[in-house]
Amino acid sequence: DRNGEASSYKSLGTVYQSVGEYEKARDYLGKSLAIHKEIGDRNGEASSYSSVGVLYQLVGEYDKASHCLEKQLAISKNISDRHQIAVSYHKLGTNFLSLGKYNKANENNQKALVIFTEIGDRQGVAACYIIQGTILMSIKNLIPAKECFENVLATSKEIGDKYLEAEGCLSYGILLFKQAEYVRGEEYIKHGLV
């Protein structure tokens, strides 16, 4: 079962990535990608490019990350997978944010936000608001950034997503520190770490 083999390699790659063994992760994710290409599994291929792109982001190789994420986007468009198209745009936005390319980050994030909204993916919408708030905070536009993080907190509580809530708390806490609201900022950051 080649598809199962590819999935196993991807799982191994993800495990090695989570423990900081990036070379082993790259090797296993590469094997997964090669098998998905070989058997013509376009969904698996797109997913593998996404995983490899995230790995490159983690090790600071942002150009390679962009290349993989753009391949994921192209395949997702080719197979008309709107959710994966939105995920691709979101990850590209995150990658450009890491590079300090705020216009490109915003452009990709807005495309993701539109699609996530249209398909009713509230988790995806909230994740986009985290990126949007971070972009706004980076360019010192704090009031709209605050609204983005408040939206994330409200949505994450409504849908019961603790990870997203933690991200929202950390981001909101950082924003409050930038506004010299240290006590409230510390409270949110501590809540995000729980």
PDB file of C-alpha atoms in Angstrom:
ATOM      1  CA  ASP A   1       0.000   0.000   0.000  1.00  0.00           C
ATOM      2  CA  ARG A   2       2.034   2.948  -1.325  1.00  0.00           C
ATOM      3  CA  ASN A   3      -0.407   5.540  -0.002  1.00  0.00           C
ATOM      4  CA  GLY A   4      -0.125   4.067   3.501  1.00  0.00           C
ATOM      5  CA  GLU A   5       3.650   4.059   3.179  1.00  0.00           C
ATOM      6  CA  ALA A   6       3.592   7.753   2.202  1.00  0.00           C
ATOM      7  CA  SER A   7       1.329   8.539   5.164  1.00  0.00           C
ATOM      8  CA  SER A   8       3.677   6.679   7.520  1.00  0.00           C
ATOM      9  CA  TYR A   9       6.676   8.620   6.219  1.00  0.00           C
ATOM     10  CA  LYS A  10       4.760  11.874   6.682  1.00  0.00           C
ATOM     11  CA  SER A  11       3.863  10.902  10.259  1.00  0.00           C
ATOM     12  CA  LEU A  12       7.495  10.056  11.014  1.00  0.00           C
ATOM     13  CA  GLY A  13       8.580  13.363   9.507  1.00  0.00           C
ATOM     14  CA  THR A  14       6.099  15.238  11.658  1.00  0.00           C
ATOM     15  CA  VAL A  15       7.266  13.443  14.811  1.00  0.00           C
ATOM     16  CA  TYR A  16      10.928  14.180  14.074  1.00  0.00           C
ATOM     17  CA  GLN A  17      10.028  17.801  13.333  1.00  0.00           C
ATOM     18  CA  SER A  18       8.252  18.121  16.689  1.00  0.00           C
ATOM     19  CA  VAL A  19      11.389  17.002  18.565  1.00  0.00           C
ATOM     20  CA  GLY A  20      13.744  19.236  16.567  1.00  0.00           C
ATOM     21  CA  GLU A  21      15.307  16.511  14.412  1.00  0.00           C
ATOM     22  CA  TYR A  22      14.910  18.573  11.255  1.00  0.00           C
ATOM     23  CA  GLU A  23      17.216  16.586   8.957  1.00  0.00           C
ATOM     24  CA  LYS A  24      15.396  13.343   9.714  1.00  0.00           C
ATOM     25  CA  ALA A  25      12.081  15.162   9.325  1.00  0.00           C
ATOM     26  CA  ARG A  26      13.136  16.510   5.930  1.00  0.00           C
ATOM     27  CA  ASP A  27      14.207  13.022   4.832  1.00  0.00           C
ATOM     28  CA  TYR A  28      10.898  11.380   5.785  1.00  0.00           C
ATOM     29  CA  LEU A  29       8.758  14.216   4.432  1.00  0.00           C
ATOM     30  CA  GLY A  30      10.740  14.056   1.197  1.00  0.00           C
ATOM     31  CA  LYS A  31      10.047  10.322   0.917  1.00  0.00           C
ATOM     32  CA  SER A  32       6.340  10.971   1.482  1.00  0.00           C
ATOM     33  CA  LEU A  33       6.319  13.635  -1.229  1.00  0.00           C
ATOM     34  CA  ALA A  34       8.145  11.367  -3.693  1.00  0.00           C
ATOM     35  CA  ILE A  35       5.648   8.532  -3.203  1.00  0.00           C
ATOM     36  CA  HIS A  36       2.639  10.833  -3.561  1.00  0.00           C
ATOM     37  CA  LYS A  37       4.094  12.123  -6.851  1.00  0.00           C
ATOM     38  CA  GLU A  38       4.863   8.577  -8.022  1.00  0.00           C
ATOM     39  CA  ILE A  39       1.328   7.294  -7.422  1.00  0.00           C
ATOM     40  CA  GLY A  40      -0.341  10.451  -8.746  1.00  0.00           C
ATOM     41  CA  ASP A  41      -2.003  11.412  -5.441  1.00  0.00           C
ATOM     42  CA  ARG A  42      -2.398  15.154  -5.959  1.00  0.00           C
ATOM     43  CA  ASN A  43      -4.014  15.750  -2.537  1.00  0.00           C
ATOM     44  CA  GLY A  44      -1.168  13.920  -0.834  1.00  0.00           C
ATOM     45  CA  GLU A  45       1.372  15.780  -2.929  1.00  0.00           C
ATOM     46  CA  ALA A  46      -0.129  19.148  -1.943  1.00  0.00           C
ATOM     47  CA  SER A  47      -0.218  18.108   1.712  1.00  0.00           C
ATOM     48  CA  SER A  48       3.416  16.964   1.544  1.00  0.00           C
ATOM     49  CA  TYR A  49       4.517  20.263  -0.001  1.00  0.00           C
ATOM     50  CA  SER A  50       2.706  22.018   2.843  1.00  0.00           C
ATOM     51  CA  SER A  51       4.535  19.938   5.466  1.00  0.00           C
ATOM     52  CA  VAL A  52       7.917  20.506   3.836  1.00  0.00           C
ATOM     53  CA  GLY A  53       7.151  24.233   3.550  1.00  0.00           C
ATOM     54  CA  VAL A  54       6.348  24.471   7.259  1.00  0.00           C
ATOM     55  CA  LEU A  55       9.577  22.615   8.055  1.00  0.00           C
ATOM     56  CA  TYR A  56      11.555  25.130   5.996  1.00  0.00           C
ATOM     57  CA  GLN A  57       9.816  27.951   7.889  1.00  0.00           C
ATOM     58  CA  LEU A  58      10.862  26.416  11.202  1.00  0.00           C
ATOM     59  CA  VAL A  59      14.518  26.343  10.182  1.00  0.00           C
ATOM     60  CA  GLY A  60      14.408  29.865   8.721  1.00  0.00           C
ATOM     61  CA  GLU A  61      14.699  28.871   5.051  1.00  0.00           C
ATOM     62  CA  TYR A  62      11.858  31.132   3.965  1.00  0.00           C
ATOM     63  CA  ASP A  63      12.587  31.144   0.227  1.00  0.00           C
ATOM     64  CA  LYS A  64      12.436  27.342   0.129  1.00  0.00           C
ATOM     65  CA  ALA A  65       9.282  27.503   2.259  1.00  0.00           C
ATOM     66  CA  SER A  66       7.682  29.894  -0.256  1.00  0.00           C
ATOM     67  CA  HIS A  67       8.601  27.584  -3.123  1.00  0.00           C
ATOM     68  CA  CYS A  68       6.936  24.588  -1.445  1.00  0.00           C
ATOM     69  CA  LEU A  69       3.867  26.552  -0.375  1.00  0.00           C
ATOM     70  CA  GLU A  70       3.425  27.980  -3.876  1.00  0.00           C
ATOM     71  CA  LYS A  71       3.536  24.404  -5.233  1.00  0.00           C
ATOM     72  CA  GLN A  72       0.895  23.431  -2.662  1.00  0.00           C
ATOM     73  CA  LEU A  73      -1.230  26.376  -3.808  1.00  0.00           C
ATOM     74  CA  ALA A  74      -0.878  25.511  -7.510  1.00  0.00           C
ATOM     75  CA  ILE A  75      -1.871  21.878  -6.944  1.00  0.00           C
ATOM     76  CA  SER A  76      -4.767  22.870  -4.677  1.00  0.00           C
ATOM     77  CA  LYS A  77      -6.059  25.237  -7.374  1.00  0.00           C
ATOM     78  CA  ASN A  78      -5.615  22.537 -10.013  1.00  0.00           C
ATOM     79  CA  ILE A  79      -7.739  20.057  -8.050  1.00  0.00           C
ATOM     80  CA  SER A  80     -10.203  22.788  -6.939  1.00  0.00           C
ATOM     81  CA  ASP A  81      -9.745  22.172  -3.202  1.00  0.00           C
ATOM     82  CA  ARG A  82     -10.921  25.485  -1.720  1.00  0.00           C
ATOM     83  CA  HIS A  83      -9.961  24.597   1.833  1.00  0.00           C
ATOM     84  CA  GLN A  84      -6.400  23.733   0.810  1.00  0.00           C
ATOM     85  CA  ILE A  85      -6.226  26.876  -1.341  1.00  0.00           C
ATOM     86  CA  ALA A  86      -7.084  28.926   1.751  1.00  0.00           C
ATOM     87  CA  VAL A  87      -4.572  26.988   3.856  1.00  0.00           C
ATOM     88  CA  SER A  88      -1.898  27.641   1.212  1.00  0.00           C
ATOM     89  CA  TYR A  89      -2.602  31.382   1.160  1.00  0.00           C
ATOM     90  CA  HIS A  90      -2.595  31.475   4.971  1.00  0.00           C
ATOM     91  CA  LYS A  91       0.760  29.693   5.201  1.00  0.00           C
ATOM     92  CA  LEU A  92       2.227  31.942   2.512  1.00  0.00           C
ATOM     93  CA  GLY A  93       0.989  34.947   4.504  1.00  0.00           C
ATOM     94  CA  THR A  94       2.696  33.592   7.611  1.00  0.00           C
ATOM     95  CA  ASN A  95       5.899  33.009   5.667  1.00  0.00           C
ATOM     96  CA  PHE A  96       5.925  36.556   4.251  1.00  0.00           C
ATOM     97  CA  LEU A  97       5.200  37.925   7.727  1.00  0.00           C
ATOM     98  CA  SER A  98       8.328  36.137   8.986  1.00  0.00           C
ATOM     99  CA  LEU A  99      10.290  37.877   6.231  1.00  0.00           C
ATOM    100  CA  GLY A 100       8.856  41.273   7.193  1.00  0.00           C
ATOM    101  CA  LYS A 101       7.131  41.549   3.801  1.00  0.00           C
ATOM    102  CA  TYR A 102       3.917  42.940   5.265  1.00  0.00           C
ATOM    103  CA  ASN A 103       2.168  43.806   1.993  1.00  0.00           C
ATOM    104  CA  LYS A 104       2.636  40.300   0.585  1.00  0.00           C
ATOM    105  CA  ALA A 105       1.708  38.799   3.955  1.00  0.00           C
ATOM    106  CA  ASN A 106      -1.468  40.878   4.020  1.00  0.00           C
ATOM    107  CA  GLU A 107      -2.342  40.084   0.399  1.00  0.00           C
ATOM    108  CA  ASN A 108      -2.098  36.317   0.944  1.00  0.00           C
ATOM    109  CA  ASN A 109      -3.788  36.431   4.340  1.00  0.00           C
ATOM    110  CA  GLN A 110      -6.741  38.401   2.931  1.00  0.00           C
ATOM    111  CA  LYS A 111      -7.214  35.811   0.174  1.00  0.00           C
ATOM    112  CA  ALA A 112      -7.234  33.071   2.809  1.00  0.00           C
ATOM    113  CA  LEU A 113      -9.673  35.027   4.981  1.00  0.00           C
ATOM    114  CA  VAL A 114     -12.155  35.438   2.117  1.00  0.00           C
ATOM    115  CA  ILE A 115     -12.123  31.728   1.286  1.00  0.00           C
ATOM    116  CA  PHE A 116     -12.281  30.562   4.904  1.00  0.00           C
ATOM    117  CA  THR A 117     -15.252  32.896   5.427  1.00  0.00           C
ATOM    118  CA  GLU A 118     -17.019  31.644   2.289  1.00  0.00           C
ATOM    119  CA  ILE A 119     -16.615  27.980   3.248  1.00  0.00           C
ATOM    120  CA  GLY A 120     -17.583  28.586   6.887  1.00  0.00           C
ATOM    121  CA  ASP A 121     -14.262  27.573   8.445  1.00  0.00           C
ATOM    122  CA  ARG A 122     -14.307  29.604  11.664  1.00  0.00           C
ATOM    123  CA  GLN A 123     -11.004  28.195  12.862  1.00  0.00           C
ATOM    124  CA  GLY A 124      -9.365  29.297   9.606  1.00  0.00           C
ATOM    125  CA  VAL A 125     -10.956  32.750   9.902  1.00  0.00           C
ATOM    126  CA  ALA A 126      -9.637  33.145  13.458  1.00  0.00           C
ATOM    127  CA  ALA A 127      -6.152  32.004  12.394  1.00  0.00           C
ATOM    128  CA  CYS A 128      -6.225  34.671   9.681  1.00  0.00           C
ATOM    129  CA  TYR A 129      -7.165  37.292  12.266  1.00  0.00           C
ATOM    130  CA  ILE A 130      -4.080  36.348  14.294  1.00  0.00           C
ATOM    131  CA  ILE A 131      -1.884  36.983  11.260  1.00  0.00           C
ATOM    132  CA  GLN A 132      -3.800  40.172  10.413  1.00  0.00           C
ATOM    133  CA  GLY A 133      -3.421  41.445  13.968  1.00  0.00           C
ATOM    134  CA  THR A 134       0.275  40.625  13.961  1.00  0.00           C
ATOM    135  CA  ILE A 135       0.770  42.474  10.673  1.00  0.00           C
ATOM    136  CA  LEU A 136      -1.093  45.501  12.037  1.00  0.00           C
ATOM    137  CA  MET A 137       0.870  45.384  15.297  1.00  0.00           C
ATOM    138  CA  SER A 138       4.137  45.211  13.324  1.00  0.00           C
ATOM    139  CA  ILE A 139       3.295  48.412  11.463  1.00  0.00           C
ATOM    140  CA  LYS A 140       2.167  50.108  14.708  1.00  0.00           C
ATOM    141  CA  ASN A 141      -1.542  50.115  13.846  1.00  0.00           C
ATOM    142  CA  LEU A 142      -2.566  48.964  17.319  1.00  0.00           C
ATOM    143  CA  ILE A 143      -6.311  49.726  17.493  1.00  0.00           C
ATOM    144  CA  PRO A 144      -7.281  47.505  14.513  1.00  0.00           C
ATOM    145  CA  ALA A 145      -4.769  44.886  15.748  1.00  0.00           C
ATOM    146  CA  LYS A 146      -6.564  44.839  19.097  1.00  0.00           C
ATOM    147  CA  GLU A 147      -9.893  44.258  17.313  1.00  0.00           C
ATOM    148  CA  CYS A 148      -8.370  41.326  15.422  1.00  0.00           C
ATOM    149  CA  PHE A 149      -7.111  39.663  18.609  1.00  0.00           C
ATOM    150  CA  GLU A 150     -10.413  40.265  20.402  1.00  0.00           C
ATOM    151  CA  ASN A 151     -12.150  38.567  17.464  1.00  0.00           C
ATOM    152  CA  VAL A 152      -9.773  35.588  17.787  1.00  0.00           C
ATOM    153  CA  LEU A 153     -10.479  35.281  21.505  1.00  0.00           C
ATOM    154  CA  ALA A 154     -14.244  35.418  21.032  1.00  0.00           C
ATOM    155  CA  THR A 155     -14.248  32.914  18.153  1.00  0.00           C
ATOM    156  CA  SER A 156     -11.859  30.479  19.826  1.00  0.00           C
ATOM    157  CA  LYS A 157     -14.058  30.391  22.940  1.00  0.00           C
ATOM    158  CA  GLU A 158     -17.219  29.908  20.842  1.00  0.00           C
ATOM    159  CA  ILE A 159     -15.772  26.961  18.943  1.00  0.00           C
ATOM    160  CA  GLY A 160     -13.883  25.557  21.949  1.00  0.00           C
ATOM    161  CA  ASP A 161     -10.423  25.702  20.355  1.00  0.00           C
ATOM    162  CA  LYS A 162      -7.970  25.939  23.281  1.00  0.00           C
ATOM    163  CA  TYR A 163      -4.875  26.147  21.078  1.00  0.00           C
ATOM    164  CA  LEU A 164      -6.304  29.068  19.122  1.00  0.00           C
ATOM    165  CA  GLU A 165      -7.405  30.718  22.358  1.00  0.00           C
ATOM    166  CA  ALA A 166      -3.849  30.390  23.717  1.00  0.00           C
ATOM    167  CA  GLU A 167      -2.425  31.964  20.547  1.00  0.00           C
ATOM    168  CA  GLY A 168      -4.963  34.772  20.808  1.00  0.00           C
ATOM    169  CA  CYS A 169      -4.113  35.381  24.476  1.00  0.00           C
ATOM    170  CA  LEU A 170      -0.374  35.514  23.759  1.00  0.00           C
ATOM    171  CA  SER A 171      -0.843  37.902  20.834  1.00  0.00           C
ATOM    172  CA  TYR A 172      -3.255  40.104  22.783  1.00  0.00           C
ATOM    173  CA  GLY A 173      -0.873  40.143  25.761  1.00  0.00           C
ATOM    174  CA  ILE A 174       2.012  41.285  23.565  1.00  0.00           C
ATOM    175  CA  LEU A 175      -0.195  44.034  22.140  1.00  0.00           C
ATOM    176  CA  LEU A 176      -1.133  45.193  25.653  1.00  0.00           C
ATOM    177  CA  PHE A 177       2.572  45.370  26.551  1.00  0.00           C
ATOM    178  CA  LYS A 178       3.146  47.564  23.490  1.00  0.00           C
ATOM    179  CA  GLN A 179       0.405  49.843  24.841  1.00  0.00           C
ATOM    180  CA  ALA A 180       2.129  49.938  28.266  1.00  0.00           C
ATOM    181  CA  GLU A 181      -0.715  47.945  29.877  1.00  0.00           C
ATOM    182  CA  TYR A 182       1.724  45.627  31.610  1.00  0.00           C
ATOM    183  CA  VAL A 183      -0.529  44.080  34.265  1.00  0.00           C
ATOM    184  CA  ARG A 184      -3.290  43.149  31.803  1.00  0.00           C
ATOM    185  CA  GLY A 185      -0.710  42.057  29.237  1.00  0.00           C
ATOM    186  CA  GLU A 186       0.932  39.734  31.746  1.00  0.00           C
ATOM    187  CA  GLU A 187      -2.465  38.248  32.662  1.00  0.00           C
ATOM    188  CA  TYR A 188      -3.234  37.414  29.034  1.00  0.00           C
ATOM    189  CA  ILE A 189       0.215  35.991  28.407  1.00  0.00           C
ATOM    190  CA  LYS A 190      -0.010  33.803  31.522  1.00  0.00           C
ATOM    191  CA  HIS A 191      -3.461  32.607  30.427  1.00  0.00           C
ATOM    192  CA  GLY A 192      -2.039  31.770  26.998  1.00  0.00           C
ATOM    193  CA  LEU A 193       0.706  29.667  28.563  1.00  0.00           C
ATOM    194  CA  VAL A 194      -1.678  27.520  30.621  1.00  0.00           C
TER     195      VAL A 194
END
